[in-house]
PDB file of C-alpha atoms in Angstrom:
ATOM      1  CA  UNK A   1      28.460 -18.488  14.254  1.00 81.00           C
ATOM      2  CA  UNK A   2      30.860 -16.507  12.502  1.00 89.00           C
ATOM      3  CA  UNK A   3      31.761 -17.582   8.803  1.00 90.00           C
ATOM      4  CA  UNK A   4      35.134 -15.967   9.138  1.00 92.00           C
ATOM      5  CA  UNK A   5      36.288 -18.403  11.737  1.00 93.00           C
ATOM      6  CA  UNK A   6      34.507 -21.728  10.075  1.00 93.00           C
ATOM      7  CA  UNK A   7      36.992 -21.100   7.184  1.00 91.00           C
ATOM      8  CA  UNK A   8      39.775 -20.789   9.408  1.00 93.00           C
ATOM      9  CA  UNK A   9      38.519 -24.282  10.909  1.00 92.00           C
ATOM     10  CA  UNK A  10      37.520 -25.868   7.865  1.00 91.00           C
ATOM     11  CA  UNK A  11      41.345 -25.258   6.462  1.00 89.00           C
ATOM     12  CA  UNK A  12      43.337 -26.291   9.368  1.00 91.00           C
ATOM     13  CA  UNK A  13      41.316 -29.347   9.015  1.00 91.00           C
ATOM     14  CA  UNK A  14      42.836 -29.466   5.593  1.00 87.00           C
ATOM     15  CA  UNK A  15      46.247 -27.670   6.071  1.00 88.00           C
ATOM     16  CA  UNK A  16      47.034 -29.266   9.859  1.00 87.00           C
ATOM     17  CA  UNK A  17      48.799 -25.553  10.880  1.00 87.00           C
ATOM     18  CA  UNK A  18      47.618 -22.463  12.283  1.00 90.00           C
ATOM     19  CA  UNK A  19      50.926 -20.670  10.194  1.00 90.00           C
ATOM     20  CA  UNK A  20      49.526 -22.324   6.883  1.00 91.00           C
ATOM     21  CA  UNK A  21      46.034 -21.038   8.270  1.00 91.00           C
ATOM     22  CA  UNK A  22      47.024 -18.015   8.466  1.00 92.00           C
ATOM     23  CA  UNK A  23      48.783 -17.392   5.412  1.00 91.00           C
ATOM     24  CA  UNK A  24      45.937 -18.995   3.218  1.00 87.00           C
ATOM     25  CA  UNK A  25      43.459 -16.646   5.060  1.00 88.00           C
ATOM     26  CA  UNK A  26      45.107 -13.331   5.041  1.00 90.00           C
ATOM     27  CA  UNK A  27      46.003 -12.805   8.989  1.00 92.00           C
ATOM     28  CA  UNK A  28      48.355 -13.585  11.713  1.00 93.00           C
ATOM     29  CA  UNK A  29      48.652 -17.238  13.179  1.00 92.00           C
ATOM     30  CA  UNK A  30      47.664 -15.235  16.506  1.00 93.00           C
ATOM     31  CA  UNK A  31      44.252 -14.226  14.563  1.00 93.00           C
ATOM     32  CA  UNK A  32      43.365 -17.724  14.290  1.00 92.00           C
ATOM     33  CA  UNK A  33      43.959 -19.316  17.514  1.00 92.00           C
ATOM     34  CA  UNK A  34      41.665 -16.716  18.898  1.00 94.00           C
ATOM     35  CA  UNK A  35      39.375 -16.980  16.315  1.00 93.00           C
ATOM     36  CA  UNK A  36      38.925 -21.490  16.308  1.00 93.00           C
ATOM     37  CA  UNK A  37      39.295 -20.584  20.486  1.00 94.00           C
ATOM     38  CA  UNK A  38      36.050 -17.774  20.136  1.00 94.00           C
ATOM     39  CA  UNK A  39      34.258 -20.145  17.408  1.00 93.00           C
ATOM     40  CA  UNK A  40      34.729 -23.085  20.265  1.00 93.00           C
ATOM     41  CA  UNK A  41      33.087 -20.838  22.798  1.00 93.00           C
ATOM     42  CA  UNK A  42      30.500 -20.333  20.545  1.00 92.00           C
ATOM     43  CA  UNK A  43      29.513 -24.071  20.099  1.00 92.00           C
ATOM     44  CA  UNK A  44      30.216 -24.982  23.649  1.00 93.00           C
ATOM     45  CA  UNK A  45      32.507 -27.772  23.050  1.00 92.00           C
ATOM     46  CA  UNK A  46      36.641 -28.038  22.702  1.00 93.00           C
ATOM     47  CA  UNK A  47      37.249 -27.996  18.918  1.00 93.00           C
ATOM     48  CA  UNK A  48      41.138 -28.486  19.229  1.00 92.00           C
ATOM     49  CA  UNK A  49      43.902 -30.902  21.264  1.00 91.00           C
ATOM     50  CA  UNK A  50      47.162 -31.133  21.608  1.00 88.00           C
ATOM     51  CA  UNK A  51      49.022 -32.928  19.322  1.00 84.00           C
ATOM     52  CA  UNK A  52      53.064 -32.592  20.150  1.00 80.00           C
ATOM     53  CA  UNK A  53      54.513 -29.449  19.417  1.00 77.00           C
ATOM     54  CA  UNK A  54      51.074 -28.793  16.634  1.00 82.00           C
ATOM     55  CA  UNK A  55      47.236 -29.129  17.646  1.00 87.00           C
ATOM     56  CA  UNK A  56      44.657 -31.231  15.656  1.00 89.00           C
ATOM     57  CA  UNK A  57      40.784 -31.348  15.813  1.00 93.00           C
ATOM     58  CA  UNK A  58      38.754 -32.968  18.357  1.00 94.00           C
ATOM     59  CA  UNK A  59      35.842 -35.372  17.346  1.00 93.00           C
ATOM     60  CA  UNK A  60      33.684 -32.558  17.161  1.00 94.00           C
ATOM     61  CA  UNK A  61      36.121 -29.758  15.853  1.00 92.00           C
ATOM     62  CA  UNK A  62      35.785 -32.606  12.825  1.00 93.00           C
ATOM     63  CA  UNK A  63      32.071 -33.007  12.957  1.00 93.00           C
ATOM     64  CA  UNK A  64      32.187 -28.878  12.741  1.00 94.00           C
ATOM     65  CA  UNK A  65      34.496 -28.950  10.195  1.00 92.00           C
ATOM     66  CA  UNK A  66      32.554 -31.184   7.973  1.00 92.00           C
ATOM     67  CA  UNK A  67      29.457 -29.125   8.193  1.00 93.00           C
ATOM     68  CA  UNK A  68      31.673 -26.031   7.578  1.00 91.00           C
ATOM     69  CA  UNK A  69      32.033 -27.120   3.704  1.00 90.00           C
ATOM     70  CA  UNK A  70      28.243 -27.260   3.327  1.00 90.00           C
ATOM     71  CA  UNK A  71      27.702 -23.895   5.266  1.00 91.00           C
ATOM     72  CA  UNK A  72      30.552 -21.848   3.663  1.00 88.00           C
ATOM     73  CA  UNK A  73      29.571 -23.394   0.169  1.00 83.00           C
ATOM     74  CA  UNK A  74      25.706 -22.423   0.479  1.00 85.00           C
ATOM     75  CA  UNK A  75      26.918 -18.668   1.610  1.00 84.00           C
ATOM     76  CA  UNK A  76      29.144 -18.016  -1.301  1.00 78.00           C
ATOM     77  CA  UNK A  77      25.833 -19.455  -3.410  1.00 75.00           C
ATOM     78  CA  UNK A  78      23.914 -16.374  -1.986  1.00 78.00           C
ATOM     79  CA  UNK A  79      26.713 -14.425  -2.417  1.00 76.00           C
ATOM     80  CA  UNK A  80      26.582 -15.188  -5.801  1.00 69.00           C
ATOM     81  CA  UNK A  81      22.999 -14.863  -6.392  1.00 71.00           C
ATOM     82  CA  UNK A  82      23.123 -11.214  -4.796  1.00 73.00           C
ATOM     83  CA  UNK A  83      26.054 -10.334  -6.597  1.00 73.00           C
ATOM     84  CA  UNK A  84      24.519  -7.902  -9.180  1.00 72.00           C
ATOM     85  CA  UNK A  85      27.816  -8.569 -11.516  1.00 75.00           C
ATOM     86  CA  UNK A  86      26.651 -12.169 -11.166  1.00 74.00           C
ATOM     87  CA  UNK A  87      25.012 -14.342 -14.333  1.00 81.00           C
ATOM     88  CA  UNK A  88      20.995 -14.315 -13.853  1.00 85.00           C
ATOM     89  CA  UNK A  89      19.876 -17.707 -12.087  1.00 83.00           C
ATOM     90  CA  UNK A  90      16.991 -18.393 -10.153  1.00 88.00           C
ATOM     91  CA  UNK A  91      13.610 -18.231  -9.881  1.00 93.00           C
ATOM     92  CA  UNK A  92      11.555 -14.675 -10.813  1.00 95.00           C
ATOM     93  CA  UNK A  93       7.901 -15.018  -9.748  1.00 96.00           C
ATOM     94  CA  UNK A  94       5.697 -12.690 -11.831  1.00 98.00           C
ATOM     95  CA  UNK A  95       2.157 -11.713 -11.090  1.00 98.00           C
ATOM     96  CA  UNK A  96       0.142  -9.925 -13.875  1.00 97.00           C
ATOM     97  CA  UNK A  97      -3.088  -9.177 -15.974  1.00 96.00           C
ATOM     98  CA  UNK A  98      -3.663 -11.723 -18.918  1.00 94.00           C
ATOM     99  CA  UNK A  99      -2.776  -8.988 -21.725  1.00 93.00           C
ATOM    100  CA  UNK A 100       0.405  -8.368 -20.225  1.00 96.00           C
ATOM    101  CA  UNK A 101       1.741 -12.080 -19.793  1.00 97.00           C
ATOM    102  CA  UNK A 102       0.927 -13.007 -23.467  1.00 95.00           C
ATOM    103  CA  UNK A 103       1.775  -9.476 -24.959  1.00 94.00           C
ATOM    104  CA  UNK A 104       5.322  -9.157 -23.272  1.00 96.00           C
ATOM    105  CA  UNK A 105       6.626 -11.930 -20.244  1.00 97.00           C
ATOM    106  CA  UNK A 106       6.044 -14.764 -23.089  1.00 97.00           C
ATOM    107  CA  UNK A 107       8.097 -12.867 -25.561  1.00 95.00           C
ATOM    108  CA  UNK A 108      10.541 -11.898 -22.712  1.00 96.00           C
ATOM    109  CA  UNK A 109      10.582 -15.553 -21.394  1.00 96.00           C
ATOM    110  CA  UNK A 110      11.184 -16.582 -24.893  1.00 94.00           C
ATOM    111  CA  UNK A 111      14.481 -14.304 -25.288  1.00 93.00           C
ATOM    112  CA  UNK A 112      15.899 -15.338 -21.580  1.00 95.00           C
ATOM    113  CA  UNK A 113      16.016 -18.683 -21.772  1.00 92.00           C
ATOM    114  CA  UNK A 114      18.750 -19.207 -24.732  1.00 91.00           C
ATOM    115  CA  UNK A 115      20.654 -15.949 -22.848  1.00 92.00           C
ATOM    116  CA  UNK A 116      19.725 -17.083 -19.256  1.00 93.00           C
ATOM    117  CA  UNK A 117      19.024 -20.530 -19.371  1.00 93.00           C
ATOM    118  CA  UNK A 118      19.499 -20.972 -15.627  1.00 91.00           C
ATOM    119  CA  UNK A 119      16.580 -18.241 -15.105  1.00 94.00           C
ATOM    120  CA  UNK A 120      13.118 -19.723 -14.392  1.00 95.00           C
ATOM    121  CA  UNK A 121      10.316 -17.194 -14.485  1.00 97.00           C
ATOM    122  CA  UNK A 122       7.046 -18.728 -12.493  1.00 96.00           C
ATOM    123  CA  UNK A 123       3.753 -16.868 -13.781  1.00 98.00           C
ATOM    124  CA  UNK A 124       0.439 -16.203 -11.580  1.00 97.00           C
ATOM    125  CA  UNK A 125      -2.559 -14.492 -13.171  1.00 97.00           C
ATOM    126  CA  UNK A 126      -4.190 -11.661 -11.276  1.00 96.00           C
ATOM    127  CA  UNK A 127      -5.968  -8.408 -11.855  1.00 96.00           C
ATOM    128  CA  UNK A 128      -3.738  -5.162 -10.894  1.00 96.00           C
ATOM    129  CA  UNK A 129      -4.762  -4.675  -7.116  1.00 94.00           C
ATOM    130  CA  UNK A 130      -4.256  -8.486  -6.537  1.00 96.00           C
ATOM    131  CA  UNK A 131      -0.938  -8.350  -7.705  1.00 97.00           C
ATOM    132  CA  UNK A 132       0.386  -5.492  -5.791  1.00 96.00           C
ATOM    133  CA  UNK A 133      -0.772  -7.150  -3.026  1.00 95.00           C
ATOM    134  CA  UNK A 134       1.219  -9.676  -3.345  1.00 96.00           C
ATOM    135  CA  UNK A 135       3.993  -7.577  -3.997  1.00 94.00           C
ATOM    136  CA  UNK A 136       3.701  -6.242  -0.879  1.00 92.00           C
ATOM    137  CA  UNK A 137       3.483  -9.274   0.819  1.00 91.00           C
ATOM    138  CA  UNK A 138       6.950 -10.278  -0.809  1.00 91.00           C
ATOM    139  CA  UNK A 139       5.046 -13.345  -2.895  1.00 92.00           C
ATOM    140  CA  UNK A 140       5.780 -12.200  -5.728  1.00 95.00           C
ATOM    141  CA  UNK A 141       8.801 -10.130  -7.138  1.00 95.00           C
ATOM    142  CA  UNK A 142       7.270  -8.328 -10.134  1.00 97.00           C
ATOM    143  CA  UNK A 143       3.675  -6.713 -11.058  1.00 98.00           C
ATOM    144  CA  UNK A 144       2.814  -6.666 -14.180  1.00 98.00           C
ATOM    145  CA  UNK A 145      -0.317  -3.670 -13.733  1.00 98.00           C
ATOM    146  CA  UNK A 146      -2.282  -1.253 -15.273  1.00 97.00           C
ATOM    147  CA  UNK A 147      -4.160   1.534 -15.135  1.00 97.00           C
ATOM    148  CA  UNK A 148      -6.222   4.573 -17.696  1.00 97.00           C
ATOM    149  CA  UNK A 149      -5.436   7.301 -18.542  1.00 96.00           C
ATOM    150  CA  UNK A 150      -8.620   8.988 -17.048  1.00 95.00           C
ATOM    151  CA  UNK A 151      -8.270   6.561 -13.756  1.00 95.00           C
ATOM    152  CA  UNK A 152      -4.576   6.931 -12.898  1.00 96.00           C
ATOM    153  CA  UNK A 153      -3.295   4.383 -10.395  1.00 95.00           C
ATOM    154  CA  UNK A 154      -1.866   5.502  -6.715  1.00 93.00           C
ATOM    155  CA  UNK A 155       1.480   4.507  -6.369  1.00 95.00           C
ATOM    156  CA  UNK A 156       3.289   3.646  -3.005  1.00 91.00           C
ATOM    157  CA  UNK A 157       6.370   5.089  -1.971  1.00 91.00           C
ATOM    158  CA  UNK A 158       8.161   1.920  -2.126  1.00 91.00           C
ATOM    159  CA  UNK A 159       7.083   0.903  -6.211  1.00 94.00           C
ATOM    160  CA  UNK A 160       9.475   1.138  -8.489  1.00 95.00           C
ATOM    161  CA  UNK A 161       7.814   1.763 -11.785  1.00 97.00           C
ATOM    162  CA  UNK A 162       8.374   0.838 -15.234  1.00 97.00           C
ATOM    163  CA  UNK A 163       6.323   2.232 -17.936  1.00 97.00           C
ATOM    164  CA  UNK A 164       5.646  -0.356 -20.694  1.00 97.00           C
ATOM    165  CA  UNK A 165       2.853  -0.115 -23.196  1.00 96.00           C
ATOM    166  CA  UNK A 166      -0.148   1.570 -23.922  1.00 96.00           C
ATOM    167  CA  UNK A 167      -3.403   0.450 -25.920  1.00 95.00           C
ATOM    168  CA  UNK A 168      -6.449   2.739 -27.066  1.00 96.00           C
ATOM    169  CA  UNK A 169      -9.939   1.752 -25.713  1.00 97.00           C
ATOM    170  CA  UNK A 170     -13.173   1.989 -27.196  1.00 96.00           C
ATOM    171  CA  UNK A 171     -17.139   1.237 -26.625  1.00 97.00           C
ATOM    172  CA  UNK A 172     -17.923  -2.556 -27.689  1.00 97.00           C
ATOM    173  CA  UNK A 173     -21.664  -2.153 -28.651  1.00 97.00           C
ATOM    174  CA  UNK A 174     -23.440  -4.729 -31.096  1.00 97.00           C
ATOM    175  CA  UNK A 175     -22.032  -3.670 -34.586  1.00 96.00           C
ATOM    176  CA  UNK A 176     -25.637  -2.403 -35.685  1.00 96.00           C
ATOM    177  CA  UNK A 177     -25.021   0.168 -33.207  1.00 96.00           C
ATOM    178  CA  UNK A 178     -21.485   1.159 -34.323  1.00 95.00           C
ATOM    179  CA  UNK A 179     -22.925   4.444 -35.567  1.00 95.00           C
ATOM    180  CA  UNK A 180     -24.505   5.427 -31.997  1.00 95.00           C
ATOM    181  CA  UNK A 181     -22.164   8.099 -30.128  1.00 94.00           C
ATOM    182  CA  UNK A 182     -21.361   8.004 -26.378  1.00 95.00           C
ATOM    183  CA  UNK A 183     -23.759   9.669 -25.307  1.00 95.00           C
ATOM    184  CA  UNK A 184     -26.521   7.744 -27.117  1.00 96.00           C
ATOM    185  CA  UNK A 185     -25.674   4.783 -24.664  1.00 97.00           C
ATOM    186  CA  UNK A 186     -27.001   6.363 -22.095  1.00 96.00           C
ATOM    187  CA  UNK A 187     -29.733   4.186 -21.139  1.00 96.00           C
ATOM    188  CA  UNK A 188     -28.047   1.189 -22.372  1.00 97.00           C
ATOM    189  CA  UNK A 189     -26.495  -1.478 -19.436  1.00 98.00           C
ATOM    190  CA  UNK A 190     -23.064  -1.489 -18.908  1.00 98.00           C
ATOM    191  CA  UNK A 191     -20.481  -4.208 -18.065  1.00 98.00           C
ATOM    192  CA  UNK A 192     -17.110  -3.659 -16.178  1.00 97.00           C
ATOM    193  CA  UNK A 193     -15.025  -5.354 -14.417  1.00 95.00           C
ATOM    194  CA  UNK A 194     -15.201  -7.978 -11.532  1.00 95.00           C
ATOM    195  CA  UNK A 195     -11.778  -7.749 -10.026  1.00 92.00           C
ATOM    196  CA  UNK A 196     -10.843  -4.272 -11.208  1.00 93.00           C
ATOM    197  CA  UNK A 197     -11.999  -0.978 -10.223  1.00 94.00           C
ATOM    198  CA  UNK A 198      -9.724   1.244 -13.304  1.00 95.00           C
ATOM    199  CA  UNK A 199     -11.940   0.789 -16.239  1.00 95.00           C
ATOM    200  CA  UNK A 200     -15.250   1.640 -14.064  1.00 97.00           C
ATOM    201  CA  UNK A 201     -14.147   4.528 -12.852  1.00 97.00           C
ATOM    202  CA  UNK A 202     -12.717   5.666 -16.109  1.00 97.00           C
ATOM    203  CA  UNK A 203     -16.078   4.802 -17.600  1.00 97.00           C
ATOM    204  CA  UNK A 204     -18.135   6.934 -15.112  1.00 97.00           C
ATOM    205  CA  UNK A 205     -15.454   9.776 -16.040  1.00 96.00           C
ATOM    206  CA  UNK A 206     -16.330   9.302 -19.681  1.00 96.00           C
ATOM    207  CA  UNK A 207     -20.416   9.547 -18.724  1.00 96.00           C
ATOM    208  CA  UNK A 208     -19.946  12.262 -16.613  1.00 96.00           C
ATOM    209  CA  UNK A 209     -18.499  14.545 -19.555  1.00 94.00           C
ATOM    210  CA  UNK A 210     -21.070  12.788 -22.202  1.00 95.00           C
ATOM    211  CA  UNK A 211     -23.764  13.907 -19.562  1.00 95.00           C
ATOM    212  CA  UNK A 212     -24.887  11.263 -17.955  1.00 97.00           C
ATOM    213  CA  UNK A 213     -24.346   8.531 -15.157  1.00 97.00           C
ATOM    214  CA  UNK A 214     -23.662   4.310 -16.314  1.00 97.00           C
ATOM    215  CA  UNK A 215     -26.469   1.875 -15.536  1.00 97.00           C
ATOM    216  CA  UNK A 216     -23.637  -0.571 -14.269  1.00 98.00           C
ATOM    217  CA  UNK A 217     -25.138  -3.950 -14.319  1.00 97.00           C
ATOM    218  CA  UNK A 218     -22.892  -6.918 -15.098  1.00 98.00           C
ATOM    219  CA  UNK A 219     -19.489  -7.211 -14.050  1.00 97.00           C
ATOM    220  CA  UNK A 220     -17.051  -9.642 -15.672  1.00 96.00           C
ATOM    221  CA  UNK A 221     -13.643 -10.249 -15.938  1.00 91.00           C
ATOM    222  CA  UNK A 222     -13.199 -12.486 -19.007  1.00 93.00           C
ATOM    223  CA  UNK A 223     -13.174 -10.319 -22.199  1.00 94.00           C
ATOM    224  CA  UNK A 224     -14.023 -13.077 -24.315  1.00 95.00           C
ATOM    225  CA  UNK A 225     -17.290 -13.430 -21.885  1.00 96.00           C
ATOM    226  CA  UNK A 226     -18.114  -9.677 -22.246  1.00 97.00           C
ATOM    227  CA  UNK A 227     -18.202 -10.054 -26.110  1.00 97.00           C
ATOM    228  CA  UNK A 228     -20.944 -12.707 -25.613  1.00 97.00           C
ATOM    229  CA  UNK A 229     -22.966 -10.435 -23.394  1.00 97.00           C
ATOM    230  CA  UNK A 230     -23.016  -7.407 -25.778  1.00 97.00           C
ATOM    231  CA  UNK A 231     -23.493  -9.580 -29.006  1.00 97.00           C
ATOM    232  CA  UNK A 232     -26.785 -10.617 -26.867  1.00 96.00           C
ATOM    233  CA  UNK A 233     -27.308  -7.403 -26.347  1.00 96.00           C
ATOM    234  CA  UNK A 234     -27.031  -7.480 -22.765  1.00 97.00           C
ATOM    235  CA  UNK A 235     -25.032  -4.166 -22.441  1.00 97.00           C
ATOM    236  CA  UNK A 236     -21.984  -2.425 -23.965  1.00 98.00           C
ATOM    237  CA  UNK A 237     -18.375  -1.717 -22.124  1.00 97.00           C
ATOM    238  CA  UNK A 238     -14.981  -0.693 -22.671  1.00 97.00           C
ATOM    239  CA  UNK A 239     -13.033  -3.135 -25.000  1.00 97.00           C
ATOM    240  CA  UNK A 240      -9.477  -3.189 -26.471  1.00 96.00           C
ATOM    241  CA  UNK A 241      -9.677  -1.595 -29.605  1.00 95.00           C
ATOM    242  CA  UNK A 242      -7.545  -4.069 -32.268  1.00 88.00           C
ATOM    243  CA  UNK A 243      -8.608  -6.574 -30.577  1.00 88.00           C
ATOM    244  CA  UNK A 244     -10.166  -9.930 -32.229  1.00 85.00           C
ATOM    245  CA  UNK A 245     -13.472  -9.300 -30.752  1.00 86.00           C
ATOM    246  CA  UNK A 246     -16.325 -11.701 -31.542  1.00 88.00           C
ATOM    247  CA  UNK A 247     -17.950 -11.381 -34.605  1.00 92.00           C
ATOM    248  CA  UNK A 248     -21.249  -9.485 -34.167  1.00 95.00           C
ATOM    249  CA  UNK A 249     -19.076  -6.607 -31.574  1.00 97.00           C
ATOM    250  CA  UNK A 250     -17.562  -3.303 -32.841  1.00 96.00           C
ATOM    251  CA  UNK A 251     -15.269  -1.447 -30.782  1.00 96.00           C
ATOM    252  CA  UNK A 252     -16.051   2.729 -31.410  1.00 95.00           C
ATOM    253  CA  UNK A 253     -13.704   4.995 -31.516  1.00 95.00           C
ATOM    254  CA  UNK A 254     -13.690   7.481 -28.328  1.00 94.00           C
ATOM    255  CA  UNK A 255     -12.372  10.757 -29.303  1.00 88.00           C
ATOM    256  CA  UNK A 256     -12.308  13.924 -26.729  1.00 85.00           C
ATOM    257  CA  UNK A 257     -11.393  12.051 -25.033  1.00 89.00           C
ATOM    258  CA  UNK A 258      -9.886   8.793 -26.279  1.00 92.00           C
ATOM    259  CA  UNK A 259      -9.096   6.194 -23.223  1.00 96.00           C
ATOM    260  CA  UNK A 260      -5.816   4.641 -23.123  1.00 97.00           C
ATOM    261  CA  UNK A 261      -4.884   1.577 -21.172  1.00 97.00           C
ATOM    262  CA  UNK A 262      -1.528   2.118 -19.601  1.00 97.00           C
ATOM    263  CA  UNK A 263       0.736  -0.930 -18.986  1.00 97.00           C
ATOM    264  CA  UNK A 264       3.595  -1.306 -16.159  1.00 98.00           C
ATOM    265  CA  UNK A 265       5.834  -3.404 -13.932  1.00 98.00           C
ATOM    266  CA  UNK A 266       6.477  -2.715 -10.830  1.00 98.00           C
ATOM    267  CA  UNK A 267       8.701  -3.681  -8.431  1.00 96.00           C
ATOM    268  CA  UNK A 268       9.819  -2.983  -4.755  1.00 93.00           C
ATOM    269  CA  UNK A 269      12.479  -0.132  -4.151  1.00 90.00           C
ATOM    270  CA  UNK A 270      16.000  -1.651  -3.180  1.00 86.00           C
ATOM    271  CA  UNK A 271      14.947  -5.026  -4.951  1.00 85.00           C
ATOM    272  CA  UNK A 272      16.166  -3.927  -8.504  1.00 84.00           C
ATOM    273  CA  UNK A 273      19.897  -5.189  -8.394  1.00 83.00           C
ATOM    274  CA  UNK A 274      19.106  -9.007  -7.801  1.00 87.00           C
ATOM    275  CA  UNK A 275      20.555 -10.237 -11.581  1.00 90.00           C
ATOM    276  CA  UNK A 276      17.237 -12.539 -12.265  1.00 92.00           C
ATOM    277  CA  UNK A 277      14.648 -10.038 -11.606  1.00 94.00           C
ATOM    278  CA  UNK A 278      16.621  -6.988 -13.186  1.00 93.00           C
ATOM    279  CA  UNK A 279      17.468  -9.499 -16.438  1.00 94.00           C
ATOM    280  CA  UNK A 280      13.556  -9.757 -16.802  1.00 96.00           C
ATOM    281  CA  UNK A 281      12.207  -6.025 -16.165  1.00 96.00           C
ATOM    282  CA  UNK A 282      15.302  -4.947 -18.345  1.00 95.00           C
ATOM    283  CA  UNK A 283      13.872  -7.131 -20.969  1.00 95.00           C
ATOM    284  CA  UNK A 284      10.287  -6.005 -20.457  1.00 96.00           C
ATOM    285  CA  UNK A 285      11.294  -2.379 -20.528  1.00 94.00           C
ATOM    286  CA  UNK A 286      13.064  -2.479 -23.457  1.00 91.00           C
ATOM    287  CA  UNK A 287      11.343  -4.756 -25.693  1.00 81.00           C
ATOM    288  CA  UNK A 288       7.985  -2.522 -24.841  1.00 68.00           C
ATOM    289  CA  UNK A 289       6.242  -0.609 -28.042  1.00 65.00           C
ATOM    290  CA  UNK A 290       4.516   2.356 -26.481  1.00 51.00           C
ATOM    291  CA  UNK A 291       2.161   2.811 -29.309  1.00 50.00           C
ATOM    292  CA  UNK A 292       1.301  -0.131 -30.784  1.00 44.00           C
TER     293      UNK A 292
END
């Protein structure tokens, strides 16, 4: 059904002449008779009568009509929301890792709402390869990822990516060991990750240069969990250095080479101009220290 020709329907309801029609639309009285004649082919019933020398609309040219205000009103309301001159408003949902969502969409979520307040940002938590995966899917609009230095992520040709942050990693070990060096963990237990694969393999990068090859034992997602593990001296991993770890675990320094967390958000190419999502990765991007 063409939108065009609802218009012209929807004002001669209002105006009651195809030469007012025509002049409120922009076109020849000609234009719409054969457009309200094509748009009554289109629905399969009359839409127009006689009426004297002028024409009026049947029952169901009025029934049409009617809907035609709720039809034409909800297009210009996406033509609106697409418009990328357009205020932000809508819904943005966001799918990242834990650090991320407290470290910069809070802050960012904070900001919008007294610029944007008709900008609602929905939040799921999920490790990096979850979260693309939904961005792929189209369930989310925005990944908030990341990956190390010494395990770069593989991008696909459709990301759009946005650097954002990056934080130095180190060895948590039990803080009597915080003396040891790298390669004096080598017959230690080691934790990674359970819904990640980055840190691992940038781990088993760091071993193979030290020497030797990770007894990988435990893997956790929860940092908060890890700490308990190595205070109980259950294994070491890679930890956040600055971090408030638990008391009892010390984060060593990793030099030649240090490991650096990388952060990002990523979205999908040709989705960029819609005015809520690029209000909240402009705010992301900008906002962003790159060495805290």
């Amino acid at each position: 059904m063409d939108v065009r020709r609802l218009r012209m329907l929807l004002e001669l309801s209002r105006l009651g002449s195809m030469h007012e029609v025509a002049d409120a639309v922009g076109t020849t009285t000609s234009s719409v008779s054969q457009g309200i004649a094509a748009l009554a082919r289109d629905v399969g019933s009359p839409l127009l009568e006689p009426d004297g020398r002028r024409v009026r609309l049947t029952p169901a040219g009025r029934r049409l009509a009617d809907h035609a205000v709720t039809i034409l009103a909800a297009v210009e309301a996406a033509r609106l929301d697409l418009d990328p001159t357009a205020e932000p408003a809508g819904v943005v949902r966001v799918a990242g890792f834990a650090s991320a969502i407290r470290r910069s969409l809070l802050p960012a979520i904070d900001d919008l709402r007294s610029t944007h307040p008709r900008l609602e940002v929905r939040i799921h938590e999920y490790e990096p390869l979850e979260s693309l995966d939904l961005l792929a899917r189209d369930d989310v609009d925005l990944a908030l990822v990341y990956d190390y230095d010494l395990a770069p992520a593989e991008w696909r040709d459709d990301h759009v990516v946005s650097p954002l942050w990056d934080l130095e990693w180190g060895i948590g070990v039990p803080t009597r060991d915080r003396h040891l060096a790298l390669a004096d963990l080598a017959d230690r237990d080691w934790i990674v990750n359970s819904r990640h694969t980055a840190d691992e393999d940038a781990l088993r990068t760091l071993a193979s240069r030290a020497g030797f090859v990770p007894h990988v034992v435990h893997r956790i997602d929860a940092l908060e969990l890890v700490d308990d593990l190595v205070v109980a001296g259950r294994g070491v991993a890679l930890l956040p250095r600055g971090r408030a770890s638990r008391r009892g675990v010390s984060v060593v320094r990793l030099r030649d080479p240090e490991v650096r967390l990388r952060a990002y958000a990523v979205t999908r190419r040709g989705r960029g101009g819609w005015p809520p999502l690029r209000a909240v990765t402009d705010r992301l991007v900008t906002a962003a220290p790159r060495r805290p």
